[in-house]
């Protein structure tokens, strides 16, 4: 029986993973540095992922055998305090690695990001094995994390798995300070008939993924036989790509009022070093990855 610890469980992804595990009768201990704003459907403990002893205690006490380590300071917020971002992203991950070795944790999930790519890749369409030259502290920490996965999996026979998520779109849970947050902000403003000021240029195209695809895809990947997984660092996966202007037009076509003003800031500089499209051939081949939601299917959730 799987017994799952989620760190960073109150974030955009964590809340949705909790829902999935509960629905499937899998034990979850959710942890975060803050308290939940509403009651959760699973056990919860406040735990700073930088406090290794505390997490180790929780793992032992709750007989945890699987960890979803979701703690991170995301791309946009990360640039405002890179020293702290590196500390949170890397030290917490290293704590999880140490705890996993000590407690013989069977499987660990640690998400990477499209922020690992950079201008040395063909950003029109990044391949699985593109050159990685990230230039945000977030991207650099994800790059380092991918290298740690390869190293520790081999050295200690761990089974840490990873996916390079594109921008995740969700409507029930709020985004946590990334470069693709504009999607949810624009939809939210315009659905209320308000204007929206967008922090990206109108034609800045980025890859996105609807939350259900992210959760179910990750679960499918985590349930795949290890021998079938040929990518040893982190899998590319892709949903669909859009620019702010394309989104604005779609919202207008669907009757959403409100205008968008474009006032690009430092987040547009980040976005310019990120891919527009992602080649996810390896994920399709190795573990049957397939996105169900395109832009229209994603927006249909909001329009219904
Ligand atoms: N959301 C996306 O678009 C996206 C895209 C690519 C990768 N990812 C990755 O997926 C993972 C989850 O992302 P998310 O969007 O849910 O992030 P989020 O910012 O919404 O949530 C992160 C959670 O971690 C918690 N946290 C922060 N510091 C902590 C600490 N020291 N100890 C314990 N908890 C702490 C926060 O309180 C928050 O609830 C991250 O690793 C992120 O890099 C997300």
CSV table of C-alpha atoms and ligand atoms in Angstrom, one decimal:
chain,number,residue,atom,x,y,z
A,1,UNK,CA,0.0,0.0,0.0
A,2,UNK,CA,1.2,3.4,-0.9
A,3,UNK,CA,1.6,5.9,2.0
A,4,UNK,CA,2.3,9.3,0.5
A,5,UNK,CA,4.0,12.4,2.0
A,6,UNK,CA,3.4,15.6,0.1
A,7,UNK,CA,5.6,18.6,0.9
A,8,UNK,CA,4.4,22.0,-0.3
A,9,UNK,CA,1.0,20.4,-0.3
A,10,UNK,CA,-1.0,23.7,-0.2
A,11,UNK,CA,0.3,25.0,-3.5
A,12,UNK,CA,-1.3,24.9,-6.9
A,13,UNK,CA,-0.3,21.3,-7.6
A,14,UNK,CA,-0.4,19.9,-4.1
A,15,UNK,CA,-4.1,20.5,-3.4
A,16,UNK,CA,-4.9,18.7,-6.6
A,17,UNK,CA,-2.6,15.7,-5.8
A,18,UNK,CA,-4.4,15.5,-2.4
A,19,UNK,CA,-7.7,15.3,-4.2
A,20,UNK,CA,-6.5,12.5,-6.5
A,21,UNK,CA,-5.0,10.4,-3.7
A,22,UNK,CA,-8.1,10.8,-1.5
A,23,UNK,CA,-10.4,9.8,-4.3
A,24,UNK,CA,-8.3,6.7,-4.8
A,25,UNK,CA,-8.1,5.8,-1.1
A,26,UNK,CA,-4.4,6.3,-0.8
A,27,UNK,CA,-3.1,7.5,2.5
A,28,UNK,CA,-1.7,11.1,2.3
A,29,UNK,CA,0.1,13.2,4.9
A,30,UNK,CA,0.0,16.8,3.5
A,31,UNK,CA,2.7,19.2,4.9
A,32,UNK,CA,3.4,22.8,4.2
A,33,UNK,CA,5.0,25.8,5.9
A,34,UNK,CA,1.7,27.5,6.3
A,35,UNK,CA,-1.7,26.4,7.6
A,36,UNK,CA,-4.6,25.4,5.2
A,37,UNK,CA,-7.2,28.1,4.6
A,38,UNK,CA,-9.9,25.5,4.6
A,39,UNK,CA,-10.2,22.0,6.0
A,40,UNK,CA,-8.3,19.3,4.0
A,41,UNK,CA,-9.6,15.8,3.4
A,42,UNK,CA,-6.3,14.2,4.7
A,43,UNK,CA,-3.9,14.4,7.6
A,44,UNK,CA,-1.9,17.7,7.7
A,45,UNK,CA,1.1,18.9,9.6
A,46,UNK,CA,2.9,22.2,9.4
A,47,UNK,CA,6.5,21.3,8.5
A,48,UNK,CA,9.3,23.4,7.1
A,49,UNK,CA,11.0,21.3,4.4
A,50,UNK,CA,14.3,22.8,5.5
A,51,UNK,CA,13.8,21.1,8.8
A,52,UNK,CA,15.1,17.6,8.0
A,53,UNK,CA,14.7,16.1,11.5
A,54,UNK,CA,11.0,17.1,11.6
A,55,UNK,CA,10.3,15.6,8.2
A,56,UNK,CA,12.2,12.5,9.0
A,57,UNK,CA,10.1,12.1,12.2
A,58,UNK,CA,6.9,12.5,10.2
A,59,UNK,CA,8.1,9.9,7.6
A,60,UNK,CA,8.8,7.4,10.3
A,61,UNK,CA,5.7,8.1,12.4
A,62,UNK,CA,3.4,7.8,9.4
A,63,UNK,CA,5.2,4.9,7.7
A,64,UNK,CA,5.6,6.9,4.5
A,65,UNK,CA,6.9,5.0,1.5
A,66,UNK,CA,6.4,7.5,-1.3
A,67,UNK,CA,7.2,11.3,-1.4
A,68,UNK,CA,5.9,14.0,-3.6
A,69,UNK,CA,8.3,16.9,-2.9
A,70,UNK,CA,6.5,20.0,-4.3
A,71,UNK,CA,8.2,22.7,-2.3
A,72,UNK,CA,9.7,25.4,-4.5
A,73,UNK,CA,10.1,29.1,-4.8
A,74,UNK,CA,8.8,29.6,-8.4
A,75,UNK,CA,10.4,31.5,-11.3
A,76,UNK,CA,9.1,35.1,-10.9
A,77,UNK,CA,9.2,35.2,-7.1
A,78,UNK,CA,12.6,33.5,-7.1
A,79,UNK,CA,14.2,36.5,-9.0
A,80,UNK,CA,13.2,38.8,-6.1
A,81,UNK,CA,15.3,36.9,-3.6
A,82,UNK,CA,17.6,34.4,-5.4
A,83,UNK,CA,19.6,33.5,-2.3
A,84,UNK,CA,16.5,32.4,-0.4
A,85,UNK,CA,15.1,30.7,-3.6
A,86,UNK,CA,18.3,28.5,-4.0
A,87,UNK,CA,18.2,27.6,-0.3
A,88,UNK,CA,14.6,26.6,-0.3
A,89,UNK,CA,14.7,24.8,-3.7
A,90,UNK,CA,18.0,22.9,-3.2
A,91,UNK,CA,18.3,22.3,0.6
A,92,UNK,CA,14.8,21.0,0.8
A,93,UNK,CA,15.4,18.6,-2.0
A,94,UNK,CA,18.6,17.4,-0.5
A,95,UNK,CA,16.8,16.8,2.8
A,96,UNK,CA,14.3,14.7,0.9
A,97,UNK,CA,17.1,12.7,-0.7
A,98,UNK,CA,18.8,12.1,2.6
A,99,UNK,CA,15.5,11.1,4.3
A,100,UNK,CA,14.7,8.8,1.3
A,101,UNK,CA,18.0,7.0,1.6
A,102,UNK,CA,17.7,6.6,5.4
A,103,UNK,CA,14.1,5.4,5.3
A,104,UNK,CA,14.3,3.3,2.1
A,105,UNK,CA,11.5,5.4,0.4
A,106,UNK,CA,10.3,3.4,-2.6
A,107,UNK,CA,9.5,6.3,-5.0
A,108,UNK,CA,10.0,10.1,-5.0
A,109,UNK,CA,8.5,12.6,-7.3
A,110,UNK,CA,10.2,15.9,-7.8
A,111,UNK,CA,8.9,18.3,-10.5
A,112,UNK,CA,11.3,20.1,-12.8
A,113,UNK,CA,10.3,22.8,-15.2
A,114,UNK,CA,10.6,24.2,-18.7
A,115,UNK,CA,12.8,26.8,-16.9
A,116,UNK,CA,15.7,24.4,-17.3
A,117,UNK,CA,16.0,25.3,-21.0
A,118,UNK,CA,17.6,28.5,-22.2
A,119,UNK,CA,18.7,30.4,-25.3
A,120,UNK,CA,21.2,27.7,-26.4
A,121,UNK,CA,18.2,25.4,-27.2
A,122,UNK,CA,16.0,25.7,-30.2
A,123,UNK,CA,13.2,27.5,-28.3
A,124,UNK,CA,10.8,27.1,-31.2
A,125,UNK,CA,10.7,23.4,-30.2
A,126,UNK,CA,12.9,22.0,-27.4
A,127,UNK,CA,13.9,18.4,-27.6
A,128,UNK,CA,14.3,16.1,-24.6
A,129,UNK,CA,18.1,16.3,-24.8
A,130,UNK,CA,18.5,20.0,-25.6
A,131,UNK,CA,21.4,22.0,-24.2
A,132,UNK,CA,20.3,23.3,-20.8
A,133,UNK,CA,21.5,26.8,-20.0
A,134,UNK,CA,18.9,28.3,-17.6
A,135,UNK,CA,19.3,31.9,-16.6
A,136,UNK,CA,17.0,32.3,-13.6
A,137,UNK,CA,17.8,31.0,-10.1
A,138,UNK,CA,14.7,28.9,-10.4
A,139,UNK,CA,15.8,27.3,-13.7
A,140,UNK,CA,19.3,26.8,-12.3
A,141,UNK,CA,18.0,25.1,-9.2
A,142,UNK,CA,15.8,22.8,-11.4
A,143,UNK,CA,18.8,22.0,-13.6
A,144,UNK,CA,20.9,21.2,-10.5
A,145,UNK,CA,18.0,19.0,-9.2
A,146,UNK,CA,17.9,17.1,-12.4
A,147,UNK,CA,21.6,16.3,-12.1
A,148,UNK,CA,21.1,15.2,-8.4
A,149,UNK,CA,18.4,12.8,-9.5
A,150,UNK,CA,20.6,11.0,-11.9
A,151,UNK,CA,23.5,11.0,-9.4
A,152,UNK,CA,21.6,9.7,-6.4
A,153,UNK,CA,19.4,7.3,-8.3
A,154,UNK,CA,22.5,5.6,-9.4
A,155,UNK,CA,24.6,5.9,-6.3
A,156,UNK,CA,21.9,4.8,-3.8
A,157,UNK,CA,19.5,2.9,-6.0
A,158,UNK,CA,16.8,5.5,-5.3
A,159,UNK,CA,13.8,5.9,-7.6
A,160,UNK,CA,13.4,9.7,-7.9
A,161,UNK,CA,11.3,10.6,-10.9
A,162,UNK,CA,10.7,13.9,-12.6
A,163,UNK,CA,8.8,15.8,-15.2
A,164,UNK,CA,9.5,19.2,-16.7
A,165,UNK,CA,6.1,20.8,-16.3
A,166,UNK,CA,5.1,23.7,-18.5
A,167,UNK,CA,2.9,26.4,-17.0
A,168,UNK,CA,0.1,24.7,-15.1
A,169,UNK,CA,-3.4,26.1,-15.6
A,170,UNK,CA,-5.9,25.5,-12.8
A,171,UNK,CA,-9.1,27.2,-11.8
A,172,UNK,CA,-9.7,25.9,-8.3
A,173,UNK,CA,-6.2,26.5,-7.0
A,174,UNK,CA,-4.2,29.7,-7.4
A,175,UNK,CA,-0.8,29.8,-9.0
A,176,UNK,CA,2.2,30.5,-6.8
A,177,UNK,CA,4.3,33.2,-8.5
A,178,UNK,CA,5.4,31.8,-11.8
A,179,UNK,CA,5.9,33.4,-15.3
A,180,UNK,CA,2.8,31.8,-16.7
A,181,UNK,CA,0.4,33.0,-13.9
A,182,UNK,CA,-1.0,35.6,-16.3
A,183,UNK,CA,-3.3,33.0,-17.9
A,184,UNK,CA,-5.3,32.5,-14.7
A,185,UNK,CA,-5.1,36.2,-13.8
A,186,UNK,CA,-6.4,37.3,-17.2
A,187,UNK,CA,-9.2,34.7,-17.2
A,188,UNK,CA,-10.2,35.7,-13.7
A,189,UNK,CA,-10.3,39.4,-14.4
A,190,UNK,CA,-12.1,39.2,-17.7
A,191,UNK,CA,-14.6,36.7,-16.4
A,192,UNK,CA,-15.6,39.4,-14.0
A,193,UNK,CA,-15.8,42.0,-16.8
A,194,UNK,CA,-12.6,43.8,-15.6
A,195,UNK,CA,-9.6,45.0,-17.5
A,196,UNK,CA,-6.3,43.2,-17.1
A,197,UNK,CA,-2.8,44.5,-17.2
A,198,UNK,CA,-0.5,41.7,-18.6
A,199,UNK,CA,3.1,41.4,-17.5
A,200,UNK,CA,4.1,39.6,-20.7
A,201,UNK,CA,4.3,41.0,-24.3
A,202,UNK,CA,1.2,40.2,-26.3
A,203,UNK,CA,3.0,37.7,-28.6
A,204,UNK,CA,5.1,35.9,-26.0
A,205,UNK,CA,4.2,32.3,-26.6
A,206,UNK,CA,4.7,29.7,-23.8
A,207,UNK,CA,3.7,26.1,-23.3
A,208,UNK,CA,0.9,25.3,-20.9
A,209,UNK,CA,-0.8,22.3,-19.4
A,210,UNK,CA,-4.2,21.9,-17.8
A,211,UNK,CA,-4.0,20.7,-14.2
A,212,UNK,CA,-5.9,17.4,-14.8
A,213,UNK,CA,-3.4,16.4,-17.4
A,214,UNK,CA,-0.6,17.3,-15.0
A,215,UNK,CA,-2.0,15.2,-12.2
A,216,UNK,CA,-3.1,12.2,-14.2
A,217,UNK,CA,0.0,12.3,-16.4
A,218,UNK,CA,2.2,12.3,-13.3
A,219,UNK,CA,0.4,9.4,-11.7
A,220,UNK,CA,0.6,7.4,-14.9
A,221,UNK,CA,4.4,8.1,-15.1
A,222,UNK,CA,4.8,7.2,-11.4
A,223,UNK,CA,3.1,3.9,-12.0
A,224,UNK,CA,5.2,3.0,-15.0
A,225,UNK,CA,7.7,0.1,-14.6
A,226,UNK,CA,11.1,1.6,-13.9
A,227,UNK,CA,12.7,-0.5,-16.6
A,228,UNK,CA,10.6,1.3,-19.2
A,229,UNK,CA,11.9,4.7,-18.3
A,230,UNK,CA,14.8,5.6,-20.5
A,231,UNK,CA,15.1,9.3,-19.6
A,232,UNK,CA,17.2,9.4,-16.4
A,233,UNK,CA,16.8,13.1,-15.5
A,234,UNK,CA,13.4,14.6,-16.2
A,235,UNK,CA,10.8,14.0,-19.0
A,236,UNK,CA,9.5,16.7,-21.3
A,237,UNK,CA,5.8,16.8,-21.5
A,238,UNK,CA,3.6,19.1,-23.5
A,239,UNK,CA,0.0,20.3,-23.5
A,240,UNK,CA,-0.6,23.4,-25.8
A,241,UNK,CA,1.1,26.7,-26.4
A,242,UNK,CA,-0.5,30.2,-26.3
A,243,UNK,CA,0.4,33.8,-26.3
A,244,UNK,CA,-1.4,36.4,-24.1
A,245,UNK,CA,-3.0,37.9,-27.2
A,246,UNK,CA,-4.3,34.5,-28.4
A,247,UNK,CA,-5.8,34.0,-25.0
A,248,UNK,CA,-7.4,37.5,-25.0
A,249,UNK,CA,-9.0,36.9,-28.4
A,250,UNK,CA,-10.4,33.5,-27.2
A,251,UNK,CA,-11.9,35.1,-24.1
A,252,UNK,CA,-13.4,37.9,-26.2
A,253,UNK,CA,-14.9,35.3,-28.7
A,254,UNK,CA,-16.5,33.6,-25.7
A,255,UNK,CA,-18.2,36.7,-24.5
A,256,UNK,CA,-15.8,37.8,-21.8
A,257,UNK,CA,-15.7,41.6,-21.6
A,258,UNK,CA,-12.7,43.6,-20.4
A,259,UNK,CA,-9.6,44.9,-22.2
A,260,UNK,CA,-6.0,43.8,-21.8
A,261,UNK,CA,-3.2,46.3,-21.5
A,262,UNK,CA,0.3,45.0,-22.1
A,263,UNK,CA,2.9,46.2,-19.8
A,264,UNK,CA,5.8,43.7,-19.9
A,265,UNK,CA,8.1,43.6,-16.9
A,266,UNK,CA,11.0,41.4,-15.9
A,267,UNK,CA,8.9,38.3,-16.2
A,268,UNK,CA,8.8,38.9,-20.0
A,269,UNK,CA,12.6,38.7,-20.0
A,270,UNK,CA,12.3,35.3,-18.2
A,271,UNK,CA,9.7,34.1,-20.7
A,272,UNK,CA,12.0,35.1,-23.7
A,273,UNK,CA,14.5,32.4,-22.6
A,274,UNK,CA,11.8,29.7,-22.3
A,275,UNK,CA,10.6,27.4,-25.0
A,276,UNK,CA,7.5,28.0,-27.2
A,277,UNK,CA,6.9,24.4,-28.0
A,278,UNK,CA,8.0,21.1,-26.4
A,279,UNK,CA,8.9,17.8,-28.0
A,280,UNK,CA,7.5,15.1,-25.7
A,281,UNK,CA,8.2,12.1,-27.9
A,282,UNK,CA,10.1,10.2,-25.2
A,283,UNK,CA,7.3,10.6,-22.6
A,284,UNK,CA,4.8,9.3,-25.2
A,285,UNK,CA,7.0,6.4,-26.2
A,286,UNK,CA,8.2,5.3,-22.7
A,287,UNK,CA,5.0,5.7,-20.6
A,288,UNK,CA,2.2,6.6,-22.9
A,289,UNK,CA,2.0,10.3,-22.1
A,290,UNK,CA,-0.9,12.1,-23.9
A,291,UNK,CA,-2.5,15.4,-23.0
A,292,UNK,CA,-6.3,15.4,-23.2
A,293,UNK,CA,-6.7,19.2,-22.8
A,294,UNK,CA,-5.9,21.7,-25.5
A,295,UNK,CA,-6.7,25.4,-25.1
A,296,UNK,CA,-10.4,25.0,-26.1
A,297,UNK,CA,-10.9,22.0,-23.7
A,298,UNK,CA,-9.2,24.0,-20.9
A,299,UNK,CA,-11.3,27.1,-21.4
A,300,UNK,CA,-14.5,25.0,-21.7
A,301,UNK,CA,-14.0,24.1,-18.0
A,302,UNK,CA,-14.2,27.8,-17.2
A,303,UNK,CA,-17.0,28.7,-19.7
A,304,UNK,CA,-19.4,26.0,-18.5
B,1,LIG,N1,2.7,25.6,-11.2
B,1,LIG,C1,3.5,25.6,-12.3
B,1,LIG,O1,3.1,26.1,-13.3
B,1,LIG,C2,4.7,24.7,-12.3
B,1,LIG,C3,5.4,24.6,-13.5
B,1,LIG,C4,6.6,23.9,-13.5
B,1,LIG,C5,7.0,23.3,-12.3
B,1,LIG,N2,6.3,23.4,-11.2
B,1,LIG,C6,6.9,22.8,-10.0
B,1,LIG,O2,5.9,22.0,-9.3
B,1,LIG,C7,6.1,22.1,-7.9
B,1,LIG,C8,4.8,22.7,-7.2
B,1,LIG,O3,4.5,23.9,-7.8
B,1,LIG,P1,3.2,24.8,-7.3
B,1,LIG,O4,2.8,25.6,-8.5
B,1,LIG,O5,2.3,23.9,-6.6
B,1,LIG,O6,3.9,25.8,-6.3
B,1,LIG,P2,3.2,26.8,-5.3
B,1,LIG,O7,4.1,27.9,-5.1
B,1,LIG,O8,1.8,27.0,-5.6
B,1,LIG,O9,3.3,25.9,-3.9
B,1,LIG,C9,4.5,25.7,-3.2
B,1,LIG,C10,4.1,25.4,-1.8
B,1,LIG,O10,5.3,25.2,-1.1
B,1,LIG,C11,5.1,25.8,0.2
B,1,LIG,N3,6.5,26.1,0.8
B,1,LIG,C12,7.3,27.0,0.4
B,1,LIG,N4,8.4,27.0,1.2
B,1,LIG,C13,8.3,25.9,2.0
B,1,LIG,C14,9.1,25.3,3.0
B,1,LIG,N5,10.3,25.8,3.3
B,1,LIG,N6,8.6,24.2,3.6
B,1,LIG,C15,7.4,23.7,3.3
B,1,LIG,N7,6.6,24.2,2.4
B,1,LIG,C16,7.0,25.3,1.8
B,1,LIG,C17,4.3,27.0,0.0
B,1,LIG,O11,3.7,27.5,1.2
B,1,LIG,C18,3.4,26.6,-1.1
B,1,LIG,O12,2.1,26.1,-0.5
B,1,LIG,C19,7.3,23.0,-7.7
B,1,LIG,O13,8.4,22.3,-7.6
B,1,LIG,C20,7.3,23.8,-9.0
B,1,LIG,O14,8.6,24.2,-9.3
B,1,LIG,C21,5.2,24.1,-11.1
